[in-house]
XYZ file of C-alpha atoms in Angstrom:
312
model
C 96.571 40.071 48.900
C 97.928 37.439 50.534
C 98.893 34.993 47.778
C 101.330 37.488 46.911
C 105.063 38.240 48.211
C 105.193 41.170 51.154
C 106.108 44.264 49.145
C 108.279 45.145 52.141
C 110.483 42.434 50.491
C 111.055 43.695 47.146
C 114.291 45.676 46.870
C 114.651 49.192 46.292
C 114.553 50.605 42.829
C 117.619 52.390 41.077
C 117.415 55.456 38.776
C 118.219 54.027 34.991
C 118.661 56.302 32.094
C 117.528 56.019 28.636
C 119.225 58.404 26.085
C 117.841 59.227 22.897
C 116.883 61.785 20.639
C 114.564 64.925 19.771
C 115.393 67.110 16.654
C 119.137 66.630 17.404
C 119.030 67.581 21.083
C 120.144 64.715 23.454
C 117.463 63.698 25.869
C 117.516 61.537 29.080
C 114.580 59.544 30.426
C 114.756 58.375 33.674
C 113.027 55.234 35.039
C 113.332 52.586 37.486
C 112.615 49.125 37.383
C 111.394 46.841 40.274
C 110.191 42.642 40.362
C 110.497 40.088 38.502
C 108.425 38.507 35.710
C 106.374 39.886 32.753
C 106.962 43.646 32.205
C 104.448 46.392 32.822
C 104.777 50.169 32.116
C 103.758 52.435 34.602
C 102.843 56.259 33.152
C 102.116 58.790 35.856
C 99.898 61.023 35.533
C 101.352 64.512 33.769
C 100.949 67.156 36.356
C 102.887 70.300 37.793
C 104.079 67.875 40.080
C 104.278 64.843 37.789
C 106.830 61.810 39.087
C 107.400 58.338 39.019
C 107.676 58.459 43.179
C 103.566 58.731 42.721
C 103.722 55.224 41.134
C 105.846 53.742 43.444
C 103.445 52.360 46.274
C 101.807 50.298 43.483
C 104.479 49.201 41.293
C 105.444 47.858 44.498
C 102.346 45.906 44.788
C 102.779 44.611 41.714
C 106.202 43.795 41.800
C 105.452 40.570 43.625
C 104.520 38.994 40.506
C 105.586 40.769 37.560
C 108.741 43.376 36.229
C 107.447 46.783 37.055
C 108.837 49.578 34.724
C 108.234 53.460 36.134
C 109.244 56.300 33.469
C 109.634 59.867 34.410
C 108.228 62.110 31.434
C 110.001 64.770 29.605
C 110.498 67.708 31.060
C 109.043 66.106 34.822
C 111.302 64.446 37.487
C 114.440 63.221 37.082
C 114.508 63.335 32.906
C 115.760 65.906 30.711
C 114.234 69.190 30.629
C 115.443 71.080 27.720
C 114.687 74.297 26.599
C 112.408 73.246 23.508
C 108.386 73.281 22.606
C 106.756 70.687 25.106
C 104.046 69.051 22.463
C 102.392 66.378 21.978
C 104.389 65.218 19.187
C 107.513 65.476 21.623
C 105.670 62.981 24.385
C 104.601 60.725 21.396
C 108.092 60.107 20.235
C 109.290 59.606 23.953
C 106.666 57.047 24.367
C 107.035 55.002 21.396
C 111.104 55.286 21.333
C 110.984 54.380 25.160
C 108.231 51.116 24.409
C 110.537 50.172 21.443
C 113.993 49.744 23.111
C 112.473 47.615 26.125
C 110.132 46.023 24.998
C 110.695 43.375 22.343
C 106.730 42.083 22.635
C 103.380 43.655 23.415
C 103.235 45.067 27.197
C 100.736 45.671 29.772
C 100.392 49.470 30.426
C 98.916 51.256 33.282
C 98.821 55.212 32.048
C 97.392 57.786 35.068
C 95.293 60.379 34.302
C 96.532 62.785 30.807
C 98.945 59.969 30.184
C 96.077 57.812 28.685
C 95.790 60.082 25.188
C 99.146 59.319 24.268
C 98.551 54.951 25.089
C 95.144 55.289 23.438
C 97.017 57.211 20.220
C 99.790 54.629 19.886
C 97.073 51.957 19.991
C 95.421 53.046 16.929
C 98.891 52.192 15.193
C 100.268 49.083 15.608
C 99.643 48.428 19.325
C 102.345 47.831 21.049
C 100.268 46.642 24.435
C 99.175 43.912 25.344
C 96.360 45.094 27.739
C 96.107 49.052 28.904
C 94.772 50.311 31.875
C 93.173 53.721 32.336
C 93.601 55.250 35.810
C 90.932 57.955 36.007
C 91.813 59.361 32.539
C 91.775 62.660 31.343
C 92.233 64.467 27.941
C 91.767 67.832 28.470
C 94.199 69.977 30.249
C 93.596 71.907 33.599
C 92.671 75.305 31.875
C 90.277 74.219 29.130
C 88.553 72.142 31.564
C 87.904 74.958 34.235
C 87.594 77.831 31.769
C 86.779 76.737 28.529
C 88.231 76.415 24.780
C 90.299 79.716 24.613
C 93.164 78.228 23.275
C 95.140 81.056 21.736
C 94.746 82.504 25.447
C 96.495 80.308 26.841
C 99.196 79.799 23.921
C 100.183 83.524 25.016
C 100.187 82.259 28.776
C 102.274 79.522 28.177
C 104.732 81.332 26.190
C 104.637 84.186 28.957
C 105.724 81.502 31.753
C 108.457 80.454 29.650
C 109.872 83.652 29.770
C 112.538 85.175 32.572
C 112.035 86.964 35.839
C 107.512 87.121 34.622
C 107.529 83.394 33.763
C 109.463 82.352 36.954
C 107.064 84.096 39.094
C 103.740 82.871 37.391
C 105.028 79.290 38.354
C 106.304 80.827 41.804
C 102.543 81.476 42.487
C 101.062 77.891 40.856
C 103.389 76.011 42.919
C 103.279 77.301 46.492
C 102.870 75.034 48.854
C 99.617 76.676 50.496
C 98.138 76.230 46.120
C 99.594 72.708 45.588
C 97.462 71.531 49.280
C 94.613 73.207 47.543
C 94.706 71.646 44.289
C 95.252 68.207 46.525
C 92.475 68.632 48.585
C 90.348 69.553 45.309
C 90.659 67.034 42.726
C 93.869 65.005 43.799
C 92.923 62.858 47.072
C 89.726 62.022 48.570
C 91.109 61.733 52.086
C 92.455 65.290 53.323
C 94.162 63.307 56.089
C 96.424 61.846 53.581
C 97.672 65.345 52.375
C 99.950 65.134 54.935
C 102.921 67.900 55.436
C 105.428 65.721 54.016
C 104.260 64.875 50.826
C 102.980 68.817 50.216
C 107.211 69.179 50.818
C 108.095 66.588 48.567
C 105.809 67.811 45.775
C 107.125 71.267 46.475
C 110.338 70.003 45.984
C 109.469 68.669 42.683
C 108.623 72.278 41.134
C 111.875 73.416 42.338
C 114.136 71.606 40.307
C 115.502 73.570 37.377
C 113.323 74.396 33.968
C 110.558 72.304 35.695
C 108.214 75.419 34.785
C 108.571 74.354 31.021
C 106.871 71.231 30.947
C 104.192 72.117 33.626
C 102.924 75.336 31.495
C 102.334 73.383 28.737
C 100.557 71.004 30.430
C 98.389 73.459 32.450
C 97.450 75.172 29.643
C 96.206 72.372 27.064
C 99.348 72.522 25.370
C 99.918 68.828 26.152
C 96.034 67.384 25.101
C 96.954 64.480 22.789
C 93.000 64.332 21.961
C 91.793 68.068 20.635
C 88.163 67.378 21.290
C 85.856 65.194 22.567
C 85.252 63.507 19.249
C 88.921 62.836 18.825
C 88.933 60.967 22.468
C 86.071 58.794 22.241
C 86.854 58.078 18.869
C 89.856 55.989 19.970
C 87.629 53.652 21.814
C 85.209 52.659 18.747
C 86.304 50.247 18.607
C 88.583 49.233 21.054
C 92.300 48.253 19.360
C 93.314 46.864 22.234
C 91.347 45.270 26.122
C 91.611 48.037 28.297
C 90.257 48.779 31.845
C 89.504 51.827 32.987
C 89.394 51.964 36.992
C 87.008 55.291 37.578
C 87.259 56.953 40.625
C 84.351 57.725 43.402
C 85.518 61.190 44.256
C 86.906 62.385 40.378
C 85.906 65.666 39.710
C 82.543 66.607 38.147
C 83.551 66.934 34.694
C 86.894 64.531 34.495
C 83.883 62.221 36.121
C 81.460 62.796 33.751
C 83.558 62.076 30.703
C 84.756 58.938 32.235
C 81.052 57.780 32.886
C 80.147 58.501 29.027
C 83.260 56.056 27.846
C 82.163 53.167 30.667
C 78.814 53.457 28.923
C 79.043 53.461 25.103
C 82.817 51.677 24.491
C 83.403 48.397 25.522
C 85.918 49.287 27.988
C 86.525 47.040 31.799
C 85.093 49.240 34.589
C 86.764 48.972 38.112
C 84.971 51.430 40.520
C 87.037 52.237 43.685
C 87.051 55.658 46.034
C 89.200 57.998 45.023
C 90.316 61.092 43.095
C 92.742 62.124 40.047
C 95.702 61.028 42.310
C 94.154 57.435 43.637
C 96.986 55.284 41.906
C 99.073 57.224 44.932
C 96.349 57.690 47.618
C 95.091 53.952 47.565
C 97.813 51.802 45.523
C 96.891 48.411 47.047
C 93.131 49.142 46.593
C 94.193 49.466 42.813
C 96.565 46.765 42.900
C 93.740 44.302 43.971
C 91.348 44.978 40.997
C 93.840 45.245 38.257
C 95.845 41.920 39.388
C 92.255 40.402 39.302
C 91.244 41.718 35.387
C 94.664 40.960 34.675
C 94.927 37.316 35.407
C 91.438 36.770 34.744
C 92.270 38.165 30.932
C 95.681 36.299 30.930
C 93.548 33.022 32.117
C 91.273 33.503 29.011
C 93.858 33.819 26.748
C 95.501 30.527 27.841
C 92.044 29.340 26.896
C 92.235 30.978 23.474
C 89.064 32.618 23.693
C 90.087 35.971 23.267
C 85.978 37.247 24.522
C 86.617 38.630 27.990
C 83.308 39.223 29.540
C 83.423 40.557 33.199
């Protein structure tokens, strides 16, 4: 990547705040902003440990050439976590409101993992991207996945983790550090020498902060799925509203793979293969930076062209 500035160069990014609304309860959404240039909106990846520090190695990468916006969710990081029902309808409205105040033209996106329901959704509507890219994209949550489509089981679990004293220790248990190296060394990172100690701290340190067990039930449990089935997913893609790429990771878990493999084959998505798991936009951000700086100016180049038929 040598055409492009050192990243070491770009200056650190500070926490911004963007206050709105949700059923009359102020709300906070923290994000930072880094480069200069043409926006794009990072979306990490929701997650116990969901964060915009995970996007940070590649929005520097990308900073070089463009303005690199990094949100932190609802109920995740350094936003608002208030004591209401995490759905989908919530994370919807924080999207759009979010996309809205900063961004008076379509923007590129870059959504991680369960992020890429709610892009795919607003696309469907009047799009307000310019080009998306899906990082390894899920749209199913943890529990369905693993155990199946018992969702009024895990309704009950989610409201039993919001509770006092029995909800605090069910997260206690799903967010020890010994569980969270598990989970990283199972679907997160390829590489088990880049779970190191220090980022199993810093993720630990992320569950810790207060109400954080909120947002992460509902996630765990389904309660977050934008898409409710299969049908519902693919059905965003056919056709395609918008050009999207859809970088699939080499070491993505059996069935988040094999969902992945079914879009790259019937939709008419981009497909950018690299190694990697769930949590490559962290593990390998300049390997990710390369491919997605080459669709992207490739697309852009085309569109100078006017012919809007990328073919790659």
């Amino acid at each position: 990547m040598s055409e492009y500035p050192p990243t070491d160069t770009i200056e650190c990014p500070e926490l911004r705040e963007h206050r709105w609304s949700w059923k009359g309860k102020a709300l906070t959404l923290a994000y930072e902003v880094v480069g200069e240039g043409q926006p794009i909106l990072l979306l990490p990846a929701l997650s116990s440990v969901s964060s915009r520090a995970e996007m940070r190695g590649l929005a520097r990468q990308l900073a070089g050439n463009y303005q690199v916006y990094t949100i932190d969710w609802i109920g995740f990081g350094e936003s608002s976590r208030p004591a209401v029902a995490y759905t989908p309808a919530l994370y919807e409205a924080c999207l759009r409101n979010f996309v809205q105040a900063m961004f008076p033209d379509p923007v590129v996106v870059i959504a991680a993992g369960h992020s890429a329901g709610y892009v795919m959704e607003l696309a469907q509507r009047q799009p307000p991207w310019e080009w998306v890219v899906l990082v390894c994209p899920t749209w199913r949550g943890p529990l369905p996945t693993a155990m199946g489509e018992h969702r009024w089981v895990y309704r009950i679990l989610q409201k039993l983790v919001g509770l006092p004293l029995i909800g605090q220790f069910l997260y206690f248990l799903n967010t020890t550090r010994g569980f969270l190296r598990m989970m990283y060394q199972r679907h997160v990172f390829a590489d088990p020498q880049n779970i190191t100690p220090e980022l199993i701290e810093q993720k630990w340190k992320t569950t810790r902060t207060k109400r954080s067990r909120f947002a992460s039930a509902a996630f765990v449990t389904g309660g977050l799925d934008r898409a409710k089935s299969r049908e519902d997913w693919f059905s965003w893609f056919q056709p395609l509203p918008v050009p999207v790429m859809m970088v699939i990771g080499e070491n993505m878990p059996a069935k988040s793979r094999q969902e992945v493999e079914v879009l790259a084959h019937f939709s008419g998505v981009q497909v950018y293969r690299m190694p990697g798991s769930l949590g490559l936009h962290e593990e390998y951000p300049e390997q990710l930076a390369v491919g997605i700086l080459g669709f992207l100016e490739k697309y852009r180049s085309r569109r100078r062209t006017r012919n809007p038929q990328i073919d790659f």
